[in-house]
Tab-separated table of C-alpha atoms in Angstrom:
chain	number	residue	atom	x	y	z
A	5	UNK	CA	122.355	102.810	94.631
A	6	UNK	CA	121.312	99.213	95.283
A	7	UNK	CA	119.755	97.382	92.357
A	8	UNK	CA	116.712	97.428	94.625
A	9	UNK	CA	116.361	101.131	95.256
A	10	UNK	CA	117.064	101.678	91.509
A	11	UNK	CA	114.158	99.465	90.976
A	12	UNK	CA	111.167	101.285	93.374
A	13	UNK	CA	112.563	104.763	91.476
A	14	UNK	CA	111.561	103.178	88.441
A	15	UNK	CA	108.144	101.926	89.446
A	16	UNK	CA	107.684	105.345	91.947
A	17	UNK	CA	104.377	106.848	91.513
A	18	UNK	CA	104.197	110.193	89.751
A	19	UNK	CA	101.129	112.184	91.016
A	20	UNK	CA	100.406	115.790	90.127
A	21	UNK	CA	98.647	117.905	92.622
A	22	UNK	CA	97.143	120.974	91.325
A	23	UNK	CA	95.871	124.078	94.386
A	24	UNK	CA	95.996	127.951	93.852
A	25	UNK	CA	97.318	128.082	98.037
A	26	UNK	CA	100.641	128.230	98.326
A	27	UNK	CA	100.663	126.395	102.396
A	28	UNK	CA	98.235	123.859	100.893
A	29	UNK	CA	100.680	123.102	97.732
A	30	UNK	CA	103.396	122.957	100.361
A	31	UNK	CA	101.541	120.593	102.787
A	32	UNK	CA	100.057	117.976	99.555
A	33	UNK	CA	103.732	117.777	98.490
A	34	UNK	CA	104.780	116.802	101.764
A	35	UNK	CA	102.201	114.474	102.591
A	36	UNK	CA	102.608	112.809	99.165
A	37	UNK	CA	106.460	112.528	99.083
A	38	UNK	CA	106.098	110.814	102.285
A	39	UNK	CA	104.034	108.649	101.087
A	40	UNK	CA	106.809	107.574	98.436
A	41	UNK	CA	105.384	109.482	95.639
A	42	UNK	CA	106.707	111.892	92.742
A	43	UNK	CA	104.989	115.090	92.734
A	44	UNK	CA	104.734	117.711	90.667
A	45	UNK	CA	102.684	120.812	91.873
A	46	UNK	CA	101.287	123.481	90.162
A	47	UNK	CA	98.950	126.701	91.022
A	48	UNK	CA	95.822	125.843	88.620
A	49	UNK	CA	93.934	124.213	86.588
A	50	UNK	CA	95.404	125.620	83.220
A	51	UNK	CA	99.045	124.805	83.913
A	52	UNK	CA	97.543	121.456	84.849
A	53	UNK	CA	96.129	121.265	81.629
A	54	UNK	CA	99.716	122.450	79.775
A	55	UNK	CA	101.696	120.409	81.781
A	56	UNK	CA	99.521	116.993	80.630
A	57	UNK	CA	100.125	118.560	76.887
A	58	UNK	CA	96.138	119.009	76.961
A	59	UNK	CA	95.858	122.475	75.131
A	60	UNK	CA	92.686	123.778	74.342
A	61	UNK	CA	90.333	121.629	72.261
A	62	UNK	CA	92.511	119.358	70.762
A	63	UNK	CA	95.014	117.190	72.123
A	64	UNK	CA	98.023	118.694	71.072
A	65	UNK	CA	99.945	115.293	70.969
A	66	UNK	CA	103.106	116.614	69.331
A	67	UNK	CA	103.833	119.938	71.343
A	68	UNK	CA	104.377	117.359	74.675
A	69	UNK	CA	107.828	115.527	74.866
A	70	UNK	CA	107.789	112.259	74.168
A	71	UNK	CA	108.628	110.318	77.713
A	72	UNK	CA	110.875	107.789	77.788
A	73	UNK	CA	108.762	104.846	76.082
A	74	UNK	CA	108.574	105.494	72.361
A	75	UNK	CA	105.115	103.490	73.068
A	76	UNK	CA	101.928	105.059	71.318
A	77	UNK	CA	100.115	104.486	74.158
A	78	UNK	CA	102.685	106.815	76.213
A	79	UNK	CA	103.200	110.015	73.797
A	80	UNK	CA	102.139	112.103	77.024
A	81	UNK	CA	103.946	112.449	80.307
A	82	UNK	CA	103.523	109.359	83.018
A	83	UNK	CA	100.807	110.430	85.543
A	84	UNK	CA	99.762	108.209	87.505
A	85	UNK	CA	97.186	110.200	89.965
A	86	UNK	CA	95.647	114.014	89.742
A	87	UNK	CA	94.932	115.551	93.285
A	88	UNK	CA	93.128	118.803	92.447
A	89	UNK	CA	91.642	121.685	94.644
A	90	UNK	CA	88.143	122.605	93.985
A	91	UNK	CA	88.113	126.305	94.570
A	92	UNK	CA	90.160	127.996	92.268
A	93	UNK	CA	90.054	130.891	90.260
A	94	UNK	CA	89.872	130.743	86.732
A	95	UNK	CA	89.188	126.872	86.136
A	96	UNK	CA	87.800	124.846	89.240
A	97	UNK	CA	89.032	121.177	89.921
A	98	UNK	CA	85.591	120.206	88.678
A	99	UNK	CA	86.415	121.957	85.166
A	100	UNK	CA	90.051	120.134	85.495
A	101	UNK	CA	88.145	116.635	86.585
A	102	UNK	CA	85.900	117.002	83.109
A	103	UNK	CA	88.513	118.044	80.717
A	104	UNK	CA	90.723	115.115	82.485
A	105	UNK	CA	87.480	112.600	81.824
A	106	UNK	CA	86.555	114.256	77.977
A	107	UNK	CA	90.775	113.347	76.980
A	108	UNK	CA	91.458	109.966	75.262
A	109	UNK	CA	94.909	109.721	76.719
A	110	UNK	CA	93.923	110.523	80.822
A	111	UNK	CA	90.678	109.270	81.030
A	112	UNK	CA	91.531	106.246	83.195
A	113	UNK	CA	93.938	108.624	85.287
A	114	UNK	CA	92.395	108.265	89.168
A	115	UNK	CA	91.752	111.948	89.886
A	116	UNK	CA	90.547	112.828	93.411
A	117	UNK	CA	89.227	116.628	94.995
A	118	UNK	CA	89.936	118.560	97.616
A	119	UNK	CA	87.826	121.236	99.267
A	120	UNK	CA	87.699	123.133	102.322
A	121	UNK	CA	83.957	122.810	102.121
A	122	UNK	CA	81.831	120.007	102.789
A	123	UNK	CA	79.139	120.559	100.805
A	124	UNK	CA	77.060	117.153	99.750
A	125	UNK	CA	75.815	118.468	96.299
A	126	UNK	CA	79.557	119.293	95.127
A	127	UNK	CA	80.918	116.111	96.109
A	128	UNK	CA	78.366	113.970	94.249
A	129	UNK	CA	79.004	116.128	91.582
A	130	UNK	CA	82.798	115.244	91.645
A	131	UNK	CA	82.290	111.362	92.084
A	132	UNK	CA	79.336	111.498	89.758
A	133	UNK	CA	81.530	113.079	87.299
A	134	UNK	CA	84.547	110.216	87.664
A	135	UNK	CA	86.459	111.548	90.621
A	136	UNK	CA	87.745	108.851	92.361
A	137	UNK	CA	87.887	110.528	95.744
A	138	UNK	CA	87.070	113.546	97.901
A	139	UNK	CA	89.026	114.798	100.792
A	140	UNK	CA	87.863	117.267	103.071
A	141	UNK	CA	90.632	120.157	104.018
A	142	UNK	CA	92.999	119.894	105.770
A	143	UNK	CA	94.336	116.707	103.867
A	144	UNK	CA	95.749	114.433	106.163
A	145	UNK	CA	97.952	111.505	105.990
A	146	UNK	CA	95.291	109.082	106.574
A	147	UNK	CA	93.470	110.489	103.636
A	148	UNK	CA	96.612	110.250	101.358
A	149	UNK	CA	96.548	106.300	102.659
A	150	UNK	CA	93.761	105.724	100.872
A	151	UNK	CA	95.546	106.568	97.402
A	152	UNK	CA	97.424	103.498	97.044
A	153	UNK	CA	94.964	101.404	96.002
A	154	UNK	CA	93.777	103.506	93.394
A	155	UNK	CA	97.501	103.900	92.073
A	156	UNK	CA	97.793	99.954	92.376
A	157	UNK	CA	94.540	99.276	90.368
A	158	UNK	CA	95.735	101.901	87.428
A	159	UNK	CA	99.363	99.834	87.081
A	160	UNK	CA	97.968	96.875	86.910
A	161	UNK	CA	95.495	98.187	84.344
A	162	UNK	CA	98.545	99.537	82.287
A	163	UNK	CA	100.508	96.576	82.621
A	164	UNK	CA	97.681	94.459	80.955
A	165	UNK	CA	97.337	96.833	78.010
A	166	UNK	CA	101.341	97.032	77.478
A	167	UNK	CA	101.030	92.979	76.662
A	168	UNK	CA	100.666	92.759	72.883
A	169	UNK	CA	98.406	89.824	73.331
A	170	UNK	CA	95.531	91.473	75.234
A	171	UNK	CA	93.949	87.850	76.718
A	172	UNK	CA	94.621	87.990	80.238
A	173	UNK	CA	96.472	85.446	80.925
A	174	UNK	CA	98.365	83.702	83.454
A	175	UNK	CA	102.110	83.760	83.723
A	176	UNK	CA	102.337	79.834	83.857
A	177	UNK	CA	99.859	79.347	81.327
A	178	UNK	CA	102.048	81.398	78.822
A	179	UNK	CA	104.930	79.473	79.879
A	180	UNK	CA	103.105	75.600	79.366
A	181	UNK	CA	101.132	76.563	76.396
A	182	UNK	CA	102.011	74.241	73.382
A	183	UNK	CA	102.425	77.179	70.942
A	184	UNK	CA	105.606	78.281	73.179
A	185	UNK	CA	107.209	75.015	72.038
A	186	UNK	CA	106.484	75.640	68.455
A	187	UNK	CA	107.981	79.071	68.165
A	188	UNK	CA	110.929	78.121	67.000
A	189	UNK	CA	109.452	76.984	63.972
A	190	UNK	CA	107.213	79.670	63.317
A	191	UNK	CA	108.990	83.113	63.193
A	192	UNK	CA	105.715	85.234	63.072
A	193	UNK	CA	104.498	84.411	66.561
A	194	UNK	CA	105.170	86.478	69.581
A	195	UNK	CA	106.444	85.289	72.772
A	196	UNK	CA	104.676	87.251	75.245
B	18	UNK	CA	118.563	127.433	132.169
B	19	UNK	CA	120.058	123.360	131.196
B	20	UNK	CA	118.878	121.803	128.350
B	21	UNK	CA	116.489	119.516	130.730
B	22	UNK	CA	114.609	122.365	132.027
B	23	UNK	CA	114.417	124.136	128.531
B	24	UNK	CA	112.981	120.643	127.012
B	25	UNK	CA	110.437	121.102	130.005
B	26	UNK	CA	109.481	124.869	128.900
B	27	UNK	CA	108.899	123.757	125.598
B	28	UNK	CA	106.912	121.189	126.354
B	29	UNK	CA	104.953	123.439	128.720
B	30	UNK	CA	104.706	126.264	126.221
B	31	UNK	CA	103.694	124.046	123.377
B	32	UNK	CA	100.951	122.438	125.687
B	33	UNK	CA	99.670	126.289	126.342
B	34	UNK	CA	99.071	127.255	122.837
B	35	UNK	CA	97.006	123.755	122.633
B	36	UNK	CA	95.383	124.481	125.749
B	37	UNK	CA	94.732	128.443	125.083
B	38	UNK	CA	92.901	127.507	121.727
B	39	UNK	CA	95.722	128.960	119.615
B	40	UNK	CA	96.566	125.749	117.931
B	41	UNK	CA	94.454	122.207	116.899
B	42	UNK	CA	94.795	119.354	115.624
B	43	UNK	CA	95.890	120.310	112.272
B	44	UNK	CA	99.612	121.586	114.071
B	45	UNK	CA	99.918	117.997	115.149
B	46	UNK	CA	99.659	116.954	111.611
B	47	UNK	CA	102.368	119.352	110.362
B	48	UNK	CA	104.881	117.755	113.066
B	49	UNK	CA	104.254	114.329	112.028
B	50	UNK	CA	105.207	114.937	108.921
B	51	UNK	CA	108.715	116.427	110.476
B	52	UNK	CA	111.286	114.084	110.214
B	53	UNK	CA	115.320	113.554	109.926
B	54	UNK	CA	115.205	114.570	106.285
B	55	UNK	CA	112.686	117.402	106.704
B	56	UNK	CA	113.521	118.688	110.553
B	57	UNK	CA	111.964	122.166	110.065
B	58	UNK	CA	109.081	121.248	108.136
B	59	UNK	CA	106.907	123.071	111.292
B	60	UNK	CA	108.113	126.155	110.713
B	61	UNK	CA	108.942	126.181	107.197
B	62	UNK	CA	105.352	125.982	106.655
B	63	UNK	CA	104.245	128.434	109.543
B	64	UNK	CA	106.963	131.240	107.401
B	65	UNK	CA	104.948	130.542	104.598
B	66	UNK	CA	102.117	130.691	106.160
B	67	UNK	CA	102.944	134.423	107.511
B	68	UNK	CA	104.415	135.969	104.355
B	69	UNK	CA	101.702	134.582	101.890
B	70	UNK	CA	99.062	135.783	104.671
B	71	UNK	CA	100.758	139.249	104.930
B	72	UNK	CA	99.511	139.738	101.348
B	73	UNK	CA	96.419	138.513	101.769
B	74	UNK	CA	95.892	141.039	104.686
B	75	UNK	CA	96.556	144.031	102.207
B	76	UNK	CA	94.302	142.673	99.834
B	77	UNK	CA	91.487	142.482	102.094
B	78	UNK	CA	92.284	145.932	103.016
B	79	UNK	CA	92.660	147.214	99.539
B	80	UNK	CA	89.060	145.885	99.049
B	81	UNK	CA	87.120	147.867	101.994
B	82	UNK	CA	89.091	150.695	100.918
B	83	UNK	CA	86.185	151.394	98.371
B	84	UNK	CA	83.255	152.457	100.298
B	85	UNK	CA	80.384	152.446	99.342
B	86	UNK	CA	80.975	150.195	96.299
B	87	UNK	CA	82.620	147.281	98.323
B	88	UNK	CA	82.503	144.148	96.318
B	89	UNK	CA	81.732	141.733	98.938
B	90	UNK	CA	81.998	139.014	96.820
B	91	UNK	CA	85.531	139.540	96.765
B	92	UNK	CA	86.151	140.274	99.928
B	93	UNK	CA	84.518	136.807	101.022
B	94	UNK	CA	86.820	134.888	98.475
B	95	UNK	CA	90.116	136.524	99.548
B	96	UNK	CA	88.468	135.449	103.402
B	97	UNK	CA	87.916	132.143	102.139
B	98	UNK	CA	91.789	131.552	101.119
B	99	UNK	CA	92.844	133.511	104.054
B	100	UNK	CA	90.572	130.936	106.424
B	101	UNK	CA	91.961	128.259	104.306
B	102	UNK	CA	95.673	128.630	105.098
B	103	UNK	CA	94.749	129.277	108.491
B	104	UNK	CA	93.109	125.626	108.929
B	105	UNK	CA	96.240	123.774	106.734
B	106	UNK	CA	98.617	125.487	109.781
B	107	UNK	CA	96.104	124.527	112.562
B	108	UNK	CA	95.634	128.000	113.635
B	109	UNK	CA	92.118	127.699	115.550
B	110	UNK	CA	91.395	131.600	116.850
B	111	UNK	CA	92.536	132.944	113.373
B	112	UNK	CA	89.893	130.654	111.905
B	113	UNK	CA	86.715	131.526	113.904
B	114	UNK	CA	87.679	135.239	112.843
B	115	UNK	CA	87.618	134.467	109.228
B	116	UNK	CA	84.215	132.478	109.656
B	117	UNK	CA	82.889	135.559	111.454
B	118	UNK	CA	83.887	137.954	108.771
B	119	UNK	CA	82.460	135.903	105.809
B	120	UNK	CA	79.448	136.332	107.873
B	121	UNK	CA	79.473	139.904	107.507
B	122	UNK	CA	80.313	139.695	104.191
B	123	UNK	CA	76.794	137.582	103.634
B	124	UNK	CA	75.117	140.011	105.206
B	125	UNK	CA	76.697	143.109	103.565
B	126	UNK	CA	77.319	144.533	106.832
B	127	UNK	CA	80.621	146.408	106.725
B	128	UNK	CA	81.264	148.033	109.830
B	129	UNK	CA	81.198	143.939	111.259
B	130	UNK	CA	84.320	143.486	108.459
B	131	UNK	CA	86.054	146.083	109.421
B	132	UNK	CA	85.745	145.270	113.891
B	133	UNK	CA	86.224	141.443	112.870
B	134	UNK	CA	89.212	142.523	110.714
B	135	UNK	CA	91.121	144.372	113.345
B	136	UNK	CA	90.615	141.450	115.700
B	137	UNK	CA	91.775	138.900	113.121
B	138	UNK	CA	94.562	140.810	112.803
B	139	UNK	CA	95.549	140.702	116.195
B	140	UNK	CA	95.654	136.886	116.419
B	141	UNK	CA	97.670	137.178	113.647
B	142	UNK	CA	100.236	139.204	115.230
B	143	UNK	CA	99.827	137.352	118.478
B	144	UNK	CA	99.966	133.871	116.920
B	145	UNK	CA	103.280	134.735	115.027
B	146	UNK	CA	104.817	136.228	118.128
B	147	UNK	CA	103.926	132.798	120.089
B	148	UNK	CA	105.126	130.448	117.351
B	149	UNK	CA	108.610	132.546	116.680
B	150	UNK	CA	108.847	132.108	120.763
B	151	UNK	CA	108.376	128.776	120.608
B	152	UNK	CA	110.573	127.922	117.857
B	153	UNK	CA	113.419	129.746	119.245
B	154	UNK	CA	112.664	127.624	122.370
B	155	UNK	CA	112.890	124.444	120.448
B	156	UNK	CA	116.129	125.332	118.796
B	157	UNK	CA	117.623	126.704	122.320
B	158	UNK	CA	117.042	123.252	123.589
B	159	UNK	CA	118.237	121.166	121.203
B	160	UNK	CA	115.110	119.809	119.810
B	161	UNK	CA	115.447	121.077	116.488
């Protein structure tokens, strides 16, 4: 493996997709690894839930493995996108899209809904709710297109909160800044 | 028959199932998404397609079993993922059958679920025994 290739598996995108059909489960998992994507896929909205470590009321924070970053702000797996069916038994992708919205750690997750039905007053519903997008069944590549930028806009959201100084700001301005110069003298400060 | 003239039939018979209203635009999809890593994606997901669907079939049939007390309710949702597979495979006929059944179901009319059953059972049958033909076809002439 080329330093290169080793790098895009590190940065790869990790989506779940969550649909109670079998074919469609088959077919989102297909679209999305050609898209370059890491999918996991499960058959509802409760194994959704588990599988975020999002049991029941609380946010059971210790049941979930810790990933690889021993970073507080990454105690839960690394999702980077939801893809949820509407219609499914038990809980419905809108149930899935609240709990998603109501939980400290994957509120800012992009989630997006899929239906077989185009019915207006569900899909305000959805985007009124936080849903990012909604795709009309069959999913198609040229809907799945339209999940990069949402992926993009969530990294570079993450990478701004991983810097311990939370100003934004620019590379070279970190690099010219006076203080930089002075660091040597003074232990305490950080060097971004 | 050479391999030119086979590559011609499956061309031909793949064109017929388009052209016969078997298939849409949806079976197109599928196939782009074959490639060199995943060169049977087509029919993986038509096998799929057929065994989950099987069991959807006997559920269906398990539900009108109960006459009078048929819970149509049910019988429209198992419809409703039956009609949904259908569409993710591109399998047009099979999908105006379940539209027309969930109409019956609306209207409570039963004998309607049980005549549109029997026909959507028959594409079913039909559509399989096209798409194994024309997957054999495909392997026969080297285009798998």
């Amino acid at each position: 493996m080329t330093v290169d290739m080793a790098m895009a598996t590190e940065t790869q995108f990790h989506v779940l997709a969550v649909d109670d059909c079998l074919i469609d489960r088959k077919l989102i998992e297909r679209l999305l690894k050609t898209s370059s994507y890491q999918v996991t896929a499960v058959d509802s909205g409760s194994k959704a839930l588990e599988f975020l470590g999002l049991n029941g009321e609380n946010e059971l924070r210790d049941s979930k493995p810790a990933s690889v970053s021993p970073d507080p702000y990454h105690q839960h797996i690394e999702i980077n996108m939801i893809i949820t069916d509407y219609c499914m038994p038990g809980m419905t992708g809108y149930d899935l899209l609240k709990k998603i919205k109501e939980s400290k750690y994957f509120k800012d997750i992009p989630v997006v809904i899929m239906s077989s039905e185009n019915v207006p007053s569900r899909i305000n519903r959805c985007l009124k709710e936080g849903a990012e997008e909604f795709f009309l069944k069959p999913v198609q590549l040229s809907d799945v297109n339209k999940l990069r930028p949402h992926l993009m806009k969530g990294r570079c959201k993450e990478e701004e909160e991983d810097q311990p100084n939370n100003k934004r700001k620019g590379m070279e301005e970190i690099v010219n800044s006076p203080d930089r110069t002075r660091t040597r003298y003074n232990d305490g400060l950080e060097v971004v | 028959m050479d391999r030119k003239q086979l590559q011609h039939q499956v061309a031909y018979t793949r064109r017929s199932l388009f052209d016969q209203g078997y298939l849409d635009d949806q079976f197109i999809q599928l196939e782009h998404l074959q490639d060199e890593a995943n060169p049977n994606f087509v029919e993986e997901v038509v096998r799929l397609f057929y065994s989950d669907s099987v069991r959807l079939i006997q559920n269906i049939e398990q539900a009108m079993i109960n006459k009078p007390n048929i819970d149509f309710g049910k019988l429209d949702d198992y419809m409703h993922q039956f009609k949904g597979s259908s569409s993710s495979i591109g399998a047009k006929k099979m999908m105006k059958e379940c539209s027309k059944f969930r109409e019956y179901c609306c209207a409570g009319n039963i004998e309607g679920c049980i005549k549109t059953l029997q026909l959507l059972k028959q594409e079913h049958a039909t559509l399989r025994r096209k798409l194994e033909t024309y997957f054999q076809l495909v392997k026969q002439a080297g285009l798998a």
